[in-house]
Short mmCIF file of C-alpha atoms and ligand atoms in Angstrom, two decimals:
data_model
loop_
_atom_site.label_atom_id
_atom_site.label_comp_id
_atom_site.label_asym_id
_atom_site.label_seq_id
_atom_site.Cartn_x
_atom_site.Cartn_y
_atom_site.Cartn_z
CA MET G 1298 23.58 -7.90 154.11
CA SER G 1299 22.31 -10.67 156.36
CA ALA G 1300 20.49 -9.91 159.61
CA ASP G 1301 23.47 -11.24 161.56
CA GLU G 1302 25.89 -8.99 159.70
CA GLY G 1303 23.55 -6.04 160.20
CA ALA G 1304 23.45 -6.65 163.94
CA ARG G 1305 27.24 -6.83 164.10
CA THR G 1306 27.87 -3.66 162.10
CA VAL G 1307 28.95 -0.81 164.35
CA ARG G 1308 27.14 2.32 163.14
CA GLN G 1309 28.37 4.93 165.60
CA ILE G 1310 31.70 6.62 166.25
CA VAL G 1311 32.56 9.01 169.06
CA LEU G 1312 35.35 11.45 168.25
CA LEU G 1313 36.91 12.90 171.37
CA CYS G 1314 37.76 16.59 171.11
CA LEU G 1315 38.40 17.21 174.78
CA ASP G 1316 41.81 18.88 174.70
CA ARG G 1317 41.64 22.64 174.20
CA GLU G 1318 45.23 22.71 173.00
CA MET G 1319 44.56 20.51 169.98
CA SER G 1320 43.72 21.75 166.49
CA TYR G 1321 40.98 19.33 165.51
CA LEU G 1322 40.07 21.29 162.39
CA ALA G 1323 43.66 21.68 161.21
CA PRO G 1324 44.10 20.45 157.63
CA ILE G 1325 45.95 17.26 156.83
CA ASP G 1326 46.54 17.01 153.08
CA ASP G 1327 44.27 20.06 152.71
CA ILE G 1328 41.32 18.33 154.42
CA PRO G 1329 40.36 19.11 158.06
CA LEU G 1330 41.41 16.18 160.23
CA LEU G 1331 37.95 15.71 161.73
CA GLN G 1332 36.48 15.55 158.23
CA LEU G 1333 38.99 12.85 157.29
CA LEU G 1334 38.05 10.87 160.39
CA VAL G 1335 34.33 11.09 159.57
CA GLN G 1336 34.97 10.13 155.93
CA GLU G 1337 37.10 7.18 157.00
CA ALA G 1338 34.41 5.99 159.43
CA GLY G 1339 31.84 6.32 156.65
CA ARG G 1340 33.87 3.85 154.57
CA TYR G 1341 32.92 1.27 157.22
CA ARG G 1342 29.20 2.21 157.12
CA VAL G 1343 29.29 4.32 160.30
CA ASP G 1344 26.39 6.77 159.97
CA ASP G 1345 26.12 8.33 163.44
CA VAL G 1346 28.92 10.62 164.58
CA LEU G 1347 29.15 12.15 168.05
CA LEU G 1348 31.73 14.87 168.63
CA LEU G 1349 32.40 14.93 172.37
CA ALA G 1350 34.03 18.31 172.78
CA GLN G 1351 35.33 20.86 175.25
CA PRO G 1352 33.16 24.01 175.27
CA GLY G 1353 36.25 26.11 174.53
CA ILE G 1354 36.88 24.53 171.12
CA ALA G 1355 35.57 26.93 168.51
CA GLY G 1356 34.16 26.18 165.11
CA LEU G 1357 32.86 22.68 165.78
CA ASP G 1358 29.16 23.51 165.53
CA ALA G 1359 29.61 25.21 162.17
CA PHE G 1360 31.80 22.31 161.01
CA ALA G 1361 29.19 19.74 162.09
CA ALA G 1362 26.40 21.66 160.38
CA ALA G 1363 28.27 21.99 157.08
CA LEU G 1364 29.92 18.59 156.84
CA PRO G 1365 27.02 16.24 155.89
CA ALA G 1366 26.42 18.13 152.63
CA GLN G 1367 30.00 17.41 151.56
CA LEU G 1368 29.85 13.69 152.26
CA HIS G 1369 29.07 10.79 150.00
CA ARG G 1370 26.85 9.00 152.51
CA PRO G 1371 24.06 10.45 154.63
CA LEU G 1372 24.95 10.56 158.30
CA SER G 1373 23.96 12.37 161.46
CA ILE G 1374 26.59 14.38 163.28
CA ARG G 1375 26.11 15.93 166.72
CA VAL G 1376 28.26 17.97 169.06
CA GLU G 1377 27.99 17.21 172.77
CA ARG G 1378 29.92 19.53 175.07
CA SER G 1379 31.78 18.23 178.10
CA THR G 1380 34.42 19.51 180.50
CA LEU G 1381 35.07 16.02 181.95
CA PRO G 1382 38.11 13.81 181.29
CA PRO G 1383 37.62 11.27 178.46
CA HIS G 1384 36.40 8.27 180.48
CA ALA G 1385 33.92 10.36 182.48
CA ALA G 1386 32.77 12.27 179.39
CA LEU G 1387 31.94 8.97 177.69
CA GLN G 1388 30.10 7.69 180.76
CA ALA G 1389 28.07 10.90 180.95
CA ALA G 1390 27.20 10.59 177.25
CA SER G 1391 25.81 7.06 177.75
CA PRO G 1392 22.19 7.98 176.83
CA LEU G 1393 23.44 9.11 173.39
CA LEU G 1394 25.41 5.94 172.68
CA HIS G 1395 24.53 2.80 170.74
CA ASP G 1396 24.96 -0.65 172.30
CA ARG G 1397 28.29 -0.87 170.44
CA PHE G 1398 30.34 2.05 169.17
CA HIS G 1399 33.84 3.09 168.14
CA VAL G 1400 35.85 5.76 169.94
CA MET G 1401 38.75 7.66 168.41
CA ASP G 1402 40.73 10.72 169.41
CA GLY G 1403 39.73 13.58 167.12
CA SER G 1404 43.32 14.82 166.95
CA LEU G 1405 44.74 11.54 165.73
CA TRP G 1406 44.38 9.63 162.48
CA ALA G 1407 45.53 6.07 162.02
CA GLU G 1408 44.85 3.48 159.38
CA VAL G 1409 42.40 1.35 161.38
CA ASP G 1410 40.26 -1.32 159.72
CA LEU G 1411 37.06 -0.69 161.69
CA ASP G 1412 35.47 -3.87 160.32
CA ARG G 1413 38.29 -5.94 161.81
CA LEU G 1414 38.06 -3.99 165.06
CA SER G 1415 34.31 -4.66 165.21
CA ALA G 1416 34.86 -8.35 164.53
CA LEU G 1417 37.40 -8.56 167.36
CA ALA G 1418 34.91 -6.85 169.66
CA ARG G 1419 32.05 -9.30 169.09
CA THR G 1420 32.06 -10.50 172.69
CA GLY G 1421 33.51 -7.47 174.47
CA SER G 1422 35.79 -4.56 173.72
CA ALA G 1423 38.68 -4.34 171.29
CA ILE G 1424 41.52 -1.86 171.00
CA ALA G 1425 43.58 -0.76 168.01
CA MET G 1426 47.12 0.10 169.06
CA ALA G 1427 49.78 2.01 167.16
CA ARG G 1428 53.47 2.17 167.87
CA ARG G 1429 55.12 5.46 168.72
CA ASP G 1430 58.15 6.26 166.62
CA ASP G 1431 60.13 7.92 169.40
CA ASP G 1432 60.16 5.21 172.09
CA ASN G 1433 58.48 2.28 170.30
CA SER G 1434 55.73 2.09 172.95
CA ALA G 1435 52.20 1.19 171.88
CA VAL G 1436 49.30 3.56 172.42
CA PRO G 1437 45.58 3.10 171.70
CA VAL G 1438 44.29 4.87 168.58
CA ALA G 1439 40.78 3.41 168.47
CA VAL G 1440 38.57 1.31 170.68
CA CYS G 1441 35.32 -0.54 169.99
CA LEU G 1442 33.19 -0.51 173.14
CA MET G 1443 29.93 -1.88 174.44
CA ARG G 1444 27.81 0.65 176.30
CA GLN G 1445 27.42 -1.80 179.19
CA ASP G 1446 31.21 -1.70 179.68
CA LEU G 1447 31.42 2.07 180.13
CA ASP G 1448 31.77 1.80 183.91
CA ARG G 1449 34.95 -0.25 183.43
CA LEU G 1450 36.83 2.50 181.60
CA THR G 1451 39.99 3.64 183.32
CA PRO G 1452 40.80 7.31 183.96
CA ALA G 1453 44.14 6.81 182.21
CA SER G 1454 46.16 9.69 180.88
CA SER G 1455 45.63 8.47 177.33
CA ALA G 1456 43.25 10.51 175.20
CA ILE G 1457 41.41 7.26 174.44
CA PRO G 1458 40.19 5.47 177.56
CA VAL G 1459 40.24 1.67 177.44
CA PRO G 1460 38.45 -0.88 179.64
CA THR G 1461 40.15 -2.37 182.68
CA ASP G 1462 39.89 -5.95 181.45
CA GLY G 1463 42.17 -7.58 178.91
CA SER G 1464 40.61 -6.83 175.55
CA ALA G 1465 41.33 -8.04 172.05
CA THR G 1466 43.99 -5.95 170.36
CA LEU G 1467 44.49 -5.01 166.72
CA VAL G 1468 47.90 -3.58 165.89
CA VAL G 1469 47.95 -0.76 163.36
CA ASN G 1470 50.92 -0.86 161.06
CA GLY G 1471 49.99 1.95 158.71
CA PRO G 1472 50.81 5.64 158.94
CA VAL G 1473 49.62 7.70 161.88
CA CYS G 1474 49.01 11.45 161.94
CA ALA G 1475 48.45 13.76 164.86
CA VAL G 1476 47.73 17.47 165.00
CA GLY G 1477 48.19 20.06 167.67
CA PRO G 1478 50.85 20.67 170.26
CA GLY G 1479 52.28 17.67 172.07
CA SER G 1480 51.23 15.29 169.32
CA HIS G 1481 51.06 11.73 170.55
CA LEU G 1482 52.74 10.16 167.55
CA THR G 1483 55.11 11.18 164.84
CA THR G 1484 53.29 12.73 161.93
CA HIS G 1485 53.72 10.99 158.61
CA ARG G 1486 51.76 13.32 156.42
CA ALA G 1487 53.49 12.32 153.22
CA GLN G 1488 52.74 8.64 153.85
CA ARG G 1489 49.12 9.26 154.69
CA ARG G 1490 47.91 9.51 151.12
CA LYS G 1491 46.59 6.30 149.63
CA PRO G 1492 46.32 5.22 146.02
CA ALA G 1493 42.88 5.17 144.46
CA VAL G 1494 41.23 3.11 141.78
CA PHE G 1495 38.65 4.94 139.70
CA LEU G 1496 36.15 2.49 138.26
CA ASP G 1497 33.81 3.26 135.42
CA ARG G 1498 30.43 1.71 136.26
CA ASP G 1499 28.61 0.44 133.16
CA GLY G 1500 30.77 -2.08 131.34
CA VAL G 1501 33.06 -2.51 134.37
CA LEU G 1502 31.07 -3.18 137.57
CA ASN G 1503 28.01 -4.25 135.60
CA ILE G 1504 27.20 -5.34 132.08
CA ASP G 1505 26.54 -2.35 129.83
CA HIS G 1506 23.43 -3.03 127.81
CA GLY G 1507 22.60 0.64 127.51
CA TYR G 1508 21.34 3.25 129.99
CA ILE G 1509 21.04 1.22 133.17
CA GLY G 1510 18.64 3.21 135.34
CA SER G 1511 16.92 0.65 137.52
CA ILE G 1512 17.75 -2.35 139.67
CA ASP G 1513 15.84 -4.79 137.45
CA ARG G 1514 18.21 -3.98 134.56
CA LEU G 1515 21.37 -4.50 136.63
CA VAL G 1516 23.54 -7.49 135.72
CA TRP G 1517 26.78 -7.69 137.68
CA MET G 1518 30.07 -8.16 135.86
CA PRO G 1519 31.67 -11.53 136.72
CA GLY G 1520 34.21 -11.02 139.51
CA ALA G 1521 32.98 -7.50 140.36
CA ALA G 1522 32.64 -7.94 144.15
CA ASP G 1523 35.85 -9.97 144.36
CA ALA G 1524 37.69 -7.23 142.46
CA VAL G 1525 36.47 -4.46 144.78
CA ARG G 1526 37.28 -6.54 147.87
CA LEU G 1527 40.78 -7.21 146.56
CA LEU G 1528 41.33 -3.48 146.05
CA ASN G 1529 40.04 -2.78 149.58
CA GLU G 1530 42.43 -5.36 150.99
CA ARG G 1531 45.37 -3.89 149.10
CA GLY G 1532 44.71 -0.48 150.66
CA TYR G 1533 43.23 1.37 147.70
CA TYR G 1534 40.39 3.85 147.85
CA VAL G 1535 37.74 2.53 145.46
CA PHE G 1536 35.79 5.22 143.62
CA VAL G 1537 33.19 5.03 140.87
CA VAL G 1538 33.07 7.70 138.14
CA THR G 1539 30.20 7.31 135.72
CA ASN G 1540 28.70 9.32 132.86
CA GLN G 1541 24.93 9.12 133.26
CA SER G 1542 23.50 11.11 130.39
CA GLY G 1543 20.44 8.84 130.62
CA ILE G 1544 19.31 11.27 133.34
CA GLY G 1545 19.71 14.28 131.04
CA ARG G 1546 17.98 12.38 128.24
CA GLY G 1547 14.96 11.77 130.50
CA LEU G 1548 15.36 7.99 130.40
CA PHE G 1549 15.49 7.77 134.20
CA SER G 1550 15.52 10.22 137.07
CA ASP G 1551 18.33 11.41 139.32
CA ALA G 1552 16.47 9.69 142.20
CA ALA G 1553 16.44 6.38 140.28
CA TYR G 1554 20.19 6.69 139.74
CA PHE G 1555 20.75 7.21 143.47
CA GLU G 1556 18.46 4.26 144.32
CA LEU G 1557 20.45 1.99 142.03
CA ARG G 1558 23.71 3.35 143.43
CA ARG G 1559 22.60 2.56 146.99
CA GLU G 1560 21.54 -0.93 145.95
CA MET G 1561 24.88 -1.59 144.25
CA HIS G 1562 26.92 -0.31 147.20
CA ASP G 1563 24.82 -2.30 149.69
CA THR G 1564 25.12 -5.50 147.64
CA LEU G 1565 28.88 -5.09 147.45
CA ALA G 1566 29.13 -4.26 151.17
CA ALA G 1567 27.27 -7.47 152.00
CA ALA G 1568 30.03 -9.28 150.09
CA GLY G 1569 32.71 -7.46 152.12
CA ALA G 1570 33.53 -5.04 149.27
CA ARG G 1571 33.48 -1.28 149.87
CA ILE G 1572 32.91 1.52 147.36
CA ASP G 1573 34.30 4.58 149.13
CA ASP G 1574 32.75 7.30 147.02
CA GLU G 1575 31.10 7.92 143.67
CA ARG G 1576 30.61 10.76 141.20
CA HIS G 1577 28.20 10.83 138.28
CA CYS G 1578 27.63 13.28 135.46
CA PRO G 1579 24.03 13.65 134.23
CA PHE G 1580 24.88 16.34 131.66
CA HIS G 1581 25.25 16.16 127.90
CA PRO G 1582 25.49 18.97 125.33
CA ASP G 1583 22.82 17.48 123.03
CA VAL G 1584 19.90 16.63 125.32
CA ALA G 1585 16.53 18.41 125.12
CA ASP G 1586 16.13 19.26 128.81
CA PRO G 1587 17.84 22.65 129.36
CA ALA G 1588 18.53 21.69 133.00
CA TYR G 1589 20.93 19.01 131.77
CA ARG G 1590 22.03 20.45 128.40
CA ARG G 1591 25.57 21.65 128.86
CA VAL G 1592 29.20 20.92 128.23
CA SER G 1593 30.44 19.67 131.58
CA SER G 1594 34.00 19.31 132.83
CA TRP G 1595 32.71 16.27 134.73
CA ARG G 1596 31.69 14.34 131.64
CA LYS G 1597 34.40 11.89 130.61
CA PRO G 1598 36.72 12.29 128.68
CA GLU G 1599 37.01 15.42 130.84
CA PRO G 1600 38.62 14.61 134.22
CA GLY G 1601 36.30 16.63 136.52
CA MET G 1602 34.83 13.70 138.46
CA LEU G 1603 38.28 12.25 139.13
CA LEU G 1604 39.74 15.61 140.15
CA ASP G 1605 36.82 16.28 142.51
CA LEU G 1606 37.44 12.95 144.26
CA MET G 1607 41.15 13.74 144.47
CA ASP G 1608 40.21 16.97 146.26
CA ALA G 1609 37.81 15.25 148.65
CA TRP G 1610 40.14 12.40 149.67
CA PRO G 1611 43.90 12.23 150.37
CA VAL G 1612 44.81 10.42 147.16
CA ASP G 1613 48.32 9.39 146.12
CA ARG G 1614 48.00 10.20 142.44
CA ALA G 1615 51.24 8.57 141.34
CA ARG G 1616 50.00 5.13 142.40
CA SER G 1617 46.37 5.59 141.28
CA PHE G 1618 44.74 4.31 138.13
CA MET G 1619 41.47 4.09 136.24
CA ILE G 1620 39.64 1.08 134.83
CA GLY G 1621 37.14 1.70 132.05
CA ASP G 1622 35.73 0.02 128.99
CA LYS G 1623 35.86 2.99 126.59
CA SER G 1624 38.48 5.27 125.09
CA SER G 1625 36.77 8.19 126.87
CA ASP G 1626 37.63 6.52 130.19
CA MET G 1627 41.27 6.24 129.16
CA ALA G 1628 41.27 9.90 128.08
CA ALA G 1629 39.75 10.96 131.42
CA ALA G 1630 42.52 9.09 133.23
CA ARG G 1631 45.15 10.73 131.05
CA ASN G 1632 43.59 14.16 131.60
CA ALA G 1633 43.64 13.55 135.37
CA GLY G 1634 47.29 12.52 135.23
CA ILE G 1635 46.87 8.86 136.13
CA ALA G 1636 47.23 5.55 134.32
CA GLY G 1637 44.28 3.99 132.50
CA HIS G 1638 43.53 0.31 131.95
CA LEU G 1639 41.04 -0.71 129.26
CA PHE G 1640 38.78 -3.54 130.41
CA SER G 1641 37.28 -5.77 127.77
CA GLY G 1642 34.45 -7.12 129.90
CA ASP G 1643 35.62 -10.58 130.89
CA ASN G 1644 36.25 -11.20 134.62
CA LEU G 1645 36.90 -8.02 136.63
CA HIS G 1646 38.70 -9.76 139.48
CA ASP G 1647 41.17 -11.44 137.15
CA PHE G 1648 41.73 -8.15 135.34
CA VAL G 1649 42.35 -6.22 138.59
CA ALA G 1650 44.66 -8.96 139.96
CA GLY G 1651 46.69 -8.70 136.75
CA ILE G 1652 47.03 -4.92 137.13
CA LEU G 1653 47.98 -5.12 140.80
CA SER G 1654 50.76 -7.56 139.98
CA GLN G 1655 52.38 -4.71 137.99
CA TYR G 1656 52.28 -2.20 140.89
MG1 MG A 2572 31.49 2.16 130.53
#
């Protein structure tokens, strides 16, 4: 990522939980709504989460303490209590805020491209609006703010305060969910799930020349970043599922795997391509190290890694598929109940574009 891109990336989100009537921890697709919001923000490299909450809302501290361990990316999450209305609560929280940050209502989920919202907000504030189903009016579902603009927030009745000046607007056309009594928008729970692409790593994202455990041995597959970006643009979750018995065999460490994983994700992010989550399996039944010697339901052709991701994210299984370079990848897809596409190692973007033309 270039220095300019780094400066523009918005790293903080404030989730407003200021209405005691709302059920912020209610499950949507079996996942607490606040967790979904944090996961979604993490897809856009947000790593600082502030829950601005009414004192009367129970369970938030325990939720905030437990959540980071369940997430793919490291992030900090804090709970700040406030009895003020949204605009005043944000103004009072100013010392905790970055120069630029996103704000969303913690009882509302909408398909907002936070990168596009950030780009619109380069010289001021930007608002993502969604249309209500009942009266077709537009309401804000997310806003990207500059801290210096906090004093221009209006004490509007909306749960998300917006600045007084005319700001850039991004219209959200995807599904919107709300929880709690008096929901702002019609709930489209069934539409909320998104299809996912499960990518094998070695032989798909990068050339497989055997047990890749360090950055110096990484050679990207032609078209890899373009393929991931295309999948992002088409609205797919992009997950990586990779057998890494090289760890169990003692060829490289778990820490080395995670270092390479971070490097790969960062390189792709700099090219505008997001990996949303990843699972790896270090186990193998035949290795010497007893810590890693086991039959694992996560090791492909078993489907454990795919099923775990399907539990962690609201995945539309019927429209999801796997891309791998081995028969064990195809078997894992079959065992997880999704389609499998065998990649022969040419150009990944061309391969993915060909698959998408069938869906
Ligand atoms: Mg492979």
